[in-house]
Amino acid sequence: MQFFGGSEISPSPPAPTASGNNGHMLYVFNRNGICLLYREWNRPLHTLNAQQDHKLMFGLLFSLKSLTAKMDPTSAEKGNLGVPQLPGQGCSFHSFRTNTYKLSFMESPSGIKIILVTHPRTGDLRDSLKYIYNLYVEYVVKNPLYTPGSPIRSELFNTTLDQYVRGIA
Amino acid sequence: MAPVAPRTGDAIFANIERVNAELFTLTYGAIVRQLLTDLEEVDEVNKQLDQMGYNIGIRLIDEFLAKSNVSRCVDFRETADVIAKVGFKMFLGVTASVTNWDAEGTTCSIILEDNPLVDFVELPDNYQGLYYCNILSGVIRGALDMVSMKAEVTWLRDALRGDDVFELQVKLLKQVPEEYPYKDDE
């Protein structure tokens, strides 16, 4: 899904010259809309406070998912826009691109949502998000002292994540 | 194309890091033993095992989803199948079968012929009410809860009580729709 034509639009930031500096930020939400993790690497402009920002992001994903499912031309049965969907119903989106950034999105059936915002010219990040989900399992879920649903405070997870994102975007 | 979801957990089981089966079985046994000592009442132990299983299940589901490539199931039948064929294989190394569906497709039985938890175990007379493997029903309940299915899981047959197999009845109570978690005025 693309809101604006991808590459010809200007002004657009220069194409990524070397990898390593094109990840902007990453969010991890759980099924209750709680922001478990927010990492930021390159985000000069902050207009909202953190809490509002997280809520806005979650709201955007929620509505966009509902919209994409509603517009699905291949499925005969779909609910009304805004009506909650049962798990397993409806399609979802993988990413959207604007002239200045690309947002990639993954949701597990258990409701973990991973959002990565990168340079608009980054390629398909679906496998990368999946890998980040695996990192989340290894470093967070398997930690017996981590309380499910609470914000993640794990140095090891953060470091690994920073390294990995630097490697892909 | 979405990756094809596995029909069995064999491949994942082969790639997963494993511990010695005896260590696993005996560790579980030590936990049950300690609970019997601490709680004294067999019913309390059953409850506690179920709760411990639930707490495991709500975490286990993410590992399961991350490693198995299973995406959303279309219906509860598929869900039960995936639990029995992929889930049990992945985490216990055994395969279970699914039978006894009711007409609505909301209740079924998961049959476990081989159960690594009960090696070495015999129920003595004073613990006849104990559901030794009650942790398993909790795990399934917790994992299903995290994919928005409220379920009731009960033991119908228990080999430790003289039946020929272990039979877990899984009853889907309701599927919870995804809702916007914030209130408008927040």
Tab-separated table of C-alpha atoms in Angstrom:
chain	number	residue	atom	x	y	z
A	1	MET	CA	0.000	0.000	0.000
A	2	GLN	CA	1.405	3.331	-0.976
A	3	PHE	CA	-0.020	6.726	-0.230
A	4	PHE	CA	2.242	8.636	-2.560
A	5	GLY	CA	4.255	7.460	-5.539
A	6	GLY	CA	7.413	6.005	-4.136
A	7	SER	CA	10.631	7.155	-5.631
A	8	GLU	CA	9.959	10.063	-7.991
A	9	ILE	CA	8.419	12.305	-5.401
A	10	SER	CA	10.474	15.220	-4.301
A	11	PRO	CA	11.449	16.550	-1.917
A	12	SER	CA	12.580	13.254	-0.580
A	13	PRO	CA	15.592	12.541	1.536
A	14	PRO	CA	18.617	11.226	-0.292
A	15	ALA	CA	18.652	7.538	-0.953
A	16	PRO	CA	20.355	5.594	1.785
A	17	THR	CA	24.014	5.751	0.950
A	18	ALA	CA	25.312	3.311	3.456
A	19	SER	CA	23.219	1.213	5.732
A	20	GLY	CA	23.355	1.972	9.390
A	21	ASN	CA	21.566	5.241	9.821
A	22	ASN	CA	18.141	4.896	8.319
A	23	GLY	CA	16.066	3.476	11.121
A	24	HIS	CA	13.972	6.180	12.731
A	25	MET	CA	12.025	4.512	15.459
A	26	LEU	CA	10.434	1.291	16.590
A	27	TYR	CA	7.329	0.570	18.632
A	28	VAL	CA	6.163	-2.655	20.220
A	29	PHE	CA	2.565	-2.766	21.407
A	30	ASN	CA	0.721	-5.583	23.105
A	31	ARG	CA	-2.883	-6.602	22.559
A	32	ASN	CA	-4.161	-4.062	25.063
A	33	GLY	CA	-2.569	-1.102	23.333
A	34	ILE	CA	0.162	-0.797	25.921
A	35	CYS	CA	3.408	0.396	24.439
A	36	LEU	CA	5.901	-2.190	25.653
A	37	LEU	CA	8.851	-0.620	23.957
A	38	TYR	CA	9.731	2.559	22.133
A	39	ARG	CA	13.161	2.967	20.593
A	40	GLU	CA	14.241	6.070	18.788
A	41	TRP	CA	17.354	6.453	16.663
A	42	ASN	CA	16.744	9.376	14.392
A	43	ARG	CA	13.771	11.617	15.018
A	44	PRO	CA	14.494	15.330	15.062
A	45	LEU	CA	10.888	16.461	15.475
A	46	HIS	CA	8.720	15.709	18.485
A	47	THR	CA	5.306	17.324	18.481
A	48	LEU	CA	3.542	15.254	21.097
A	49	ASN	CA	4.472	13.896	24.448
A	50	ALA	CA	5.441	10.242	24.481
A	51	GLN	CA	2.135	8.944	25.762
A	52	GLN	CA	0.067	10.827	23.183
A	53	ASP	CA	2.467	9.758	20.483
A	54	HIS	CA	2.060	6.085	21.372
A	55	LYS	CA	-1.688	6.379	21.520
A	56	LEU	CA	-1.808	8.099	18.158
A	57	MET	CA	0.331	5.403	16.587
A	58	PHE	CA	-1.766	2.604	18.026
A	59	GLY	CA	-4.955	4.355	16.937
A	60	LEU	CA	-3.625	4.789	13.412
A	61	LEU	CA	-2.802	1.093	13.107
A	62	PHE	CA	-6.099	0.046	14.539
A	63	SER	CA	-8.104	2.210	12.149
A	64	LEU	CA	-5.941	1.430	9.152
A	65	LYS	CA	-6.338	-2.293	9.744
A	66	SER	CA	-10.075	-1.909	9.973
A	67	LEU	CA	-10.039	0.150	6.771
A	68	THR	CA	-7.883	-2.266	4.789
A	69	ALA	CA	-10.120	-5.161	5.828
A	70	LYS	CA	-13.201	-3.200	4.817
A	71	MET	CA	-11.770	-2.430	1.384
A	72	ASP	CA	-10.680	-6.005	0.705
A	73	PRO	CA	-12.186	-6.823	-2.706
A	74	THR	CA	-11.559	-10.557	-2.411
A	75	SER	CA	-13.627	-11.278	0.668
A	76	ALA	CA	-17.404	-11.469	0.583
A	77	GLU	CA	-18.114	-11.237	4.262
A	78	LYS	CA	-16.810	-8.327	6.237
A	79	GLY	CA	-18.090	-6.310	9.092
A	80	ASN	CA	-18.932	-2.655	9.115
A	81	LEU	CA	-16.189	-0.094	9.388
A	82	GLY	CA	-15.286	0.389	13.003
A	83	VAL	CA	-17.035	-2.750	14.213
A	84	PRO	CA	-14.578	-4.931	16.111
A	85	GLN	CA	-13.365	-7.979	14.246
A	86	LEU	CA	-13.032	-11.475	15.551
A	87	PRO	CA	-9.539	-12.851	15.601
A	88	GLY	CA	-8.695	-14.398	12.260
A	89	GLN	CA	-11.106	-12.185	10.369
A	90	GLY	CA	-10.025	-9.757	7.734
A	91	CYS	CA	-6.787	-8.917	6.020
A	92	SER	CA	-4.131	-6.521	7.220
A	93	PHE	CA	-1.447	-4.305	5.759
A	94	HIS	CA	2.324	-4.711	5.817
A	95	SER	CA	3.615	-1.215	5.290
A	96	PHE	CA	2.908	2.239	3.964
A	97	ARG	CA	5.256	4.740	2.460
A	98	THR	CA	5.190	8.508	2.397
A	99	ASN	CA	7.691	10.766	0.667
A	100	THR	CA	9.743	11.021	3.838
A	101	TYR	CA	9.438	7.709	5.620
A	102	LYS	CA	8.252	4.120	5.422
A	103	LEU	CA	6.288	2.447	8.179
A	104	SER	CA	6.423	-1.346	8.360
A	105	PHE	CA	3.953	-3.215	10.497
A	106	MET	CA	3.594	-6.738	11.792
A	107	GLU	CA	0.993	-8.214	14.086
A	108	SER	CA	1.143	-11.669	15.612
A	109	PRO	CA	-2.082	-13.584	16.234
A	110	SER	CA	-1.447	-12.967	19.924
A	111	GLY	CA	-1.765	-9.243	19.293
A	112	ILE	CA	1.878	-8.210	19.563
A	113	LYS	CA	2.356	-5.344	17.127
A	114	ILE	CA	5.784	-4.347	15.894
A	115	ILE	CA	6.201	-1.086	14.007
A	116	LEU	CA	9.417	0.016	12.406
A	117	VAL	CA	9.769	3.433	10.782
A	118	THR	CA	12.616	3.731	8.311
A	119	HIS	CA	13.857	5.606	5.261
A	120	PRO	CA	11.244	5.550	2.454
A	121	ARG	CA	13.471	3.551	0.179
A	122	THR	CA	14.003	0.603	2.489
A	123	GLY	CA	12.841	-2.644	0.967
A	124	ASP	CA	10.453	-5.275	2.293
A	125	LEU	CA	10.987	-5.577	6.041
A	126	ARG	CA	8.453	-8.293	6.800
A	127	ASP	CA	11.092	-10.899	7.549
A	128	SER	CA	13.033	-8.409	9.626
A	129	LEU	CA	9.982	-7.665	11.757
A	130	LYS	CA	9.509	-11.371	12.208
A	131	TYR	CA	13.066	-11.630	13.348
A	132	ILE	CA	12.481	-8.811	15.840
A	133	TYR	CA	9.483	-10.783	17.125
A	134	ASN	CA	11.845	-13.708	17.677
A	135	LEU	CA	14.226	-11.428	19.556
A	136	TYR	CA	11.311	-10.298	21.707
A	137	VAL	CA	10.538	-13.930	22.536
A	138	GLU	CA	14.126	-14.771	23.385
A	139	TYR	CA	15.004	-11.697	25.414
A	140	VAL	CA	11.697	-10.657	26.924
A	141	VAL	CA	9.078	-13.401	26.985
A	142	LYS	CA	11.485	-16.058	28.177
A	143	ASN	CA	12.766	-13.918	31.026
A	144	PRO	CA	10.955	-15.381	34.025
A	145	LEU	CA	11.236	-12.101	35.911
A	146	TYR	CA	9.585	-10.055	33.181
A	147	THR	CA	5.957	-9.323	34.016
A	148	PRO	CA	3.837	-9.800	30.880
A	149	GLY	CA	2.206	-6.544	29.798
A	150	SER	CA	4.701	-4.269	31.514
A	151	PRO	CA	7.102	-1.958	29.661
A	152	ILE	CA	10.278	-3.735	28.619
A	153	ARG	CA	13.418	-2.703	30.459
A	154	SER	CA	16.105	-4.956	29.132
A	155	GLU	CA	19.508	-3.586	28.263
A	156	LEU	CA	20.369	-6.749	26.395
A	157	PHE	CA	17.242	-6.555	24.241
A	158	ASN	CA	17.845	-2.880	23.471
A	159	THR	CA	21.444	-3.432	22.478
A	160	THR	CA	20.616	-6.391	20.263
A	161	LEU	CA	17.773	-4.478	18.674
A	162	ASP	CA	19.906	-1.396	17.992
A	163	GLN	CA	22.531	-3.540	16.374
A	164	TYR	CA	20.062	-5.443	14.260
A	165	VAL	CA	18.222	-2.359	13.018
A	166	ARG	CA	21.497	-0.698	12.160
A	167	GLY	CA	22.254	-3.740	10.037
A	168	ILE	CA	19.026	-3.726	8.054
A	169	ALA	CA	18.168	-0.085	7.535
B	1	MET	CA	2.756	-15.668	-0.813
B	2	ALA	CA	2.493	-16.328	2.868
B	3	PRO	CA	4.723	-19.105	4.119
B	4	VAL	CA	2.865	-22.371	4.411
B	5	ALA	CA	2.027	-23.206	7.983
B	6	PRO	CA	3.484	-26.505	9.108
B	7	ARG	CA	1.180	-29.509	9.458
B	8	THR	CA	3.410	-31.108	12.036
B	9	GLY	CA	5.915	-29.784	14.510
B	10	ASP	CA	8.631	-32.270	13.533
B	11	ALA	CA	10.897	-29.803	11.758
B	12	ILE	CA	10.662	-27.218	14.527
B	13	PHE	CA	11.194	-29.845	17.186
B	14	ALA	CA	14.356	-30.944	15.435
B	15	ASN	CA	15.738	-27.411	15.466
B	16	ILE	CA	14.811	-26.441	18.972
B	17	GLU	CA	17.245	-26.685	21.820
B	18	ARG	CA	16.269	-29.536	24.097
B	19	VAL	CA	17.069	-30.714	27.584
B	20	ASN	CA	17.415	-34.215	28.883
B	21	ALA	CA	13.929	-35.728	29.098
B	22	GLU	CA	14.554	-37.233	32.492
B	23	LEU	CA	15.689	-33.917	33.930
B	24	PHE	CA	12.509	-32.331	32.594
B	25	THR	CA	10.251	-35.071	33.945
B	26	LEU	CA	11.867	-35.127	37.333
B	27	THR	CA	11.888	-31.345	37.638
B	28	TYR	CA	8.175	-31.298	36.998
B	29	GLY	CA	7.763	-34.070	39.527
B	30	ALA	CA	9.699	-32.074	42.103
B	31	ILE	CA	7.390	-29.089	41.559
B	32	VAL	CA	4.265	-31.196	42.046
B	33	ARG	CA	5.799	-32.817	45.102
B	34	GLN	CA	6.613	-29.421	46.603
B	35	LEU	CA	3.108	-28.152	45.927
B	36	LEU	CA	1.645	-31.186	47.686
B	37	THR	CA	3.832	-30.447	50.680
B	38	ASP	CA	3.090	-26.723	50.720
B	39	LEU	CA	-0.619	-26.730	49.979
B	40	GLU	CA	-1.589	-30.050	51.589
B	41	GLU	CA	-4.989	-30.146	49.847
B	42	VAL	CA	-5.047	-32.031	46.544
B	43	ASP	CA	-7.697	-29.691	45.116
B	44	GLU	CA	-5.506	-26.702	45.890
B	45	VAL	CA	-2.616	-28.373	44.102
B	46	ASN	CA	-4.795	-28.986	41.045
B	47	LYS	CA	-5.771	-25.319	41.068
B	48	GLN	CA	-2.210	-24.145	41.515
B	49	LEU	CA	-0.914	-26.356	38.700
B	50	ASP	CA	-3.606	-24.987	36.416
B	51	GLN	CA	-2.668	-21.420	37.325
B	52	MET	CA	1.017	-22.121	36.758
B	53	GLY	CA	0.150	-23.618	33.401
B	54	TYR	CA	-1.885	-20.563	32.506
B	55	ASN	CA	1.052	-18.296	33.307
B	56	ILE	CA	3.260	-20.449	31.113
B	57	GLY	CA	0.688	-20.523	28.323
B	58	ILE	CA	0.388	-16.757	27.988
B	59	ARG	CA	4.125	-16.596	27.310
B	60	LEU	CA	4.477	-19.844	25.404
B	61	ILE	CA	2.058	-18.664	22.731
B	62	ASP	CA	4.497	-16.014	21.537
B	63	GLU	CA	7.329	-18.486	21.263
B	64	PHE	CA	5.011	-20.842	19.452
B	65	LEU	CA	3.901	-18.194	16.964
B	66	ALA	CA	7.401	-16.835	16.442
B	67	LYS	CA	8.935	-20.215	15.700
B	68	SER	CA	6.155	-22.091	13.970
B	69	ASN	CA	5.135	-19.659	11.215
B	70	VAL	CA	1.529	-20.442	12.018
B	71	SER	CA	-0.690	-17.541	11.088
B	72	ARG	CA	-4.283	-16.990	12.087
B	73	CYS	CA	-6.419	-20.109	12.060
B	74	VAL	CA	-9.655	-19.921	10.108
B	75	ASP	CA	-11.674	-21.801	12.687
B	76	PHE	CA	-11.459	-23.616	15.983
B	77	ARG	CA	-11.030	-26.964	14.227
B	78	GLU	CA	-7.809	-25.766	12.693
B	79	THR	CA	-6.738	-24.336	16.047
B	80	ALA	CA	-7.235	-27.666	17.822
B	81	ASP	CA	-5.365	-29.448	15.075
B	82	VAL	CA	-2.441	-27.058	15.305
B	83	ILE	CA	-2.275	-27.459	19.101
B	84	ALA	CA	-2.231	-31.246	18.843
B	85	LYS	CA	0.049	-31.684	15.839
B	86	VAL	CA	2.414	-28.709	16.068
B	87	GLY	CA	2.186	-27.417	19.628
B	88	PHE	CA	2.532	-30.682	21.512
B	89	LYS	CA	5.307	-31.830	19.211
B	90	MET	CA	7.212	-28.591	19.568
B	91	PHE	CA	7.164	-28.379	23.326
B	92	LEU	CA	6.669	-31.948	24.581
B	93	GLY	CA	8.049	-33.969	21.702
B	94	VAL	CA	4.867	-36.013	21.332
B	95	THR	CA	1.972	-35.819	18.914
B	96	ALA	CA	-1.600	-35.771	20.092
B	97	SER	CA	-4.738	-36.475	18.111
B	98	VAL	CA	-8.028	-34.620	17.989
B	99	THR	CA	-11.376	-36.430	18.101
B	100	ASN	CA	-14.900	-36.292	19.491
B	101	TRP	CA	-16.008	-33.083	17.832
B	102	ASP	CA	-19.454	-31.895	18.755
B	103	ALA	CA	-21.866	-30.737	16.061
B	104	GLU	CA	-21.115	-27.025	16.484
B	105	GLY	CA	-17.374	-27.530	16.227
B	106	THR	CA	-16.691	-25.866	19.576
B	107	THR	CA	-15.820	-28.878	21.750
B	108	CYS	CA	-13.271	-31.553	21.039
B	109	SER	CA	-10.943	-33.964	22.757
B	110	ILE	CA	-7.202	-33.962	22.523
B	111	ILE	CA	-5.890	-37.470	23.058
B	112	LEU	CA	-2.423	-37.957	24.396
B	113	GLU	CA	-1.163	-41.508	24.225
B	114	ASP	CA	2.378	-40.725	25.156
B	115	ASN	CA	2.942	-38.258	27.969
B	116	PRO	CA	6.520	-37.553	29.051
B	117	LEU	CA	5.368	-35.855	32.264
B	118	VAL	CA	4.222	-39.092	33.859
B	119	ASP	CA	7.241	-41.341	33.407
B	120	PHE	CA	8.041	-42.794	36.833
B	121	VAL	CA	4.701	-41.676	38.295
B	122	GLU	CA	2.131	-43.781	40.118
B	123	LEU	CA	-0.705	-42.197	42.050
B	124	PRO	CA	-0.762	-43.384	45.653
B	125	ASP	CA	-4.102	-43.874	47.400
B	126	ASN	CA	-3.992	-40.631	49.349
B	127	TYR	CA	-3.571	-38.502	46.196
B	128	GLN	CA	-6.284	-40.100	44.078
B	129	GLY	CA	-7.911	-36.720	43.405
B	130	LEU	CA	-4.742	-35.267	41.936
B	131	TYR	CA	-4.652	-34.276	38.286
B	132	TYR	CA	-0.944	-34.744	37.961
B	133	CYS	CA	-0.741	-33.149	34.502
B	134	ASN	CA	-3.070	-30.271	35.287
B	135	ILE	CA	-0.357	-27.885	34.179
B	136	LEU	CA	-1.060	-28.910	30.579
B	137	SER	CA	-4.690	-27.848	30.679
B	138	GLY	CA	-3.574	-24.504	32.089
B	139	VAL	CA	-1.032	-24.030	29.329
B	140	ILE	CA	-3.639	-24.611	26.633
B	141	ARG	CA	-6.122	-22.309	28.335
B	142	GLY	CA	-3.521	-19.543	28.694
B	143	ALA	CA	-2.280	-19.829	25.137
B	144	LEU	CA	-5.800	-19.765	23.692
B	145	ASP	CA	-6.621	-16.789	25.877
B	146	MET	CA	-3.838	-14.812	24.219
B	147	VAL	CA	-5.281	-15.464	20.769
B	148	SER	CA	-8.663	-14.203	21.960
B	149	MET	CA	-10.324	-17.552	22.590
B	150	LYS	CA	-11.808	-18.174	25.992
B	151	ALA	CA	-11.754	-21.898	26.543
B	152	GLU	CA	-12.472	-24.434	29.226
B	153	VAL	CA	-10.059	-27.345	29.435
B	154	THR	CA	-10.869	-30.438	31.488
B	155	TRP	CA	-9.458	-33.922	31.865
B	156	LEU	CA	-11.830	-36.664	30.728
B	157	ARG	CA	-9.400	-39.540	30.951
B	158	ASP	CA	-6.175	-39.862	32.861
B	159	ALA	CA	-3.850	-42.812	32.431
B	160	LEU	CA	-2.635	-42.373	36.001
B	161	ARG	CA	-6.176	-43.127	37.154
B	162	GLY	CA	-6.404	-46.337	35.196
B	163	ASP	CA	-7.604	-45.088	31.798
B	164	ASP	CA	-5.755	-46.166	28.689
B	165	VAL	CA	-4.875	-42.655	27.472
B	166	PHE	CA	-4.919	-39.009	28.529
B	167	GLU	CA	-7.916	-37.143	27.150
B	168	LEU	CA	-8.272	-33.395	27.446
B	169	GLN	CA	-11.577	-31.835	26.560
B	170	VAL	CA	-11.238	-28.364	25.092
B	171	LYS	CA	-14.401	-26.341	24.954
B	172	LEU	CA	-14.441	-23.000	23.193
B	173	LEU	CA	-16.590	-20.658	25.247
B	174	LYS	CA	-16.305	-17.522	23.149
B	175	GLN	CA	-14.094	-15.616	20.810
B	176	VAL	CA	-13.406	-12.128	21.956
B	177	PRO	CA	-13.444	-9.470	19.236
B	178	GLU	CA	-10.593	-7.049	19.063
B	179	GLU	CA	-11.595	-3.758	20.562
B	180	TYR	CA	-10.095	-0.322	20.711
B	181	PRO	CA	-8.508	-0.304	24.150
B	182	TYR	CA	-8.693	3.422	24.918
B	183	LYS	CA	-11.671	5.458	25.948
B	184	ASP	CA	-12.423	8.532	23.846
B	185	ASP	CA	-12.016	11.029	26.636
B	186	GLU	CA	-8.681	9.757	27.890
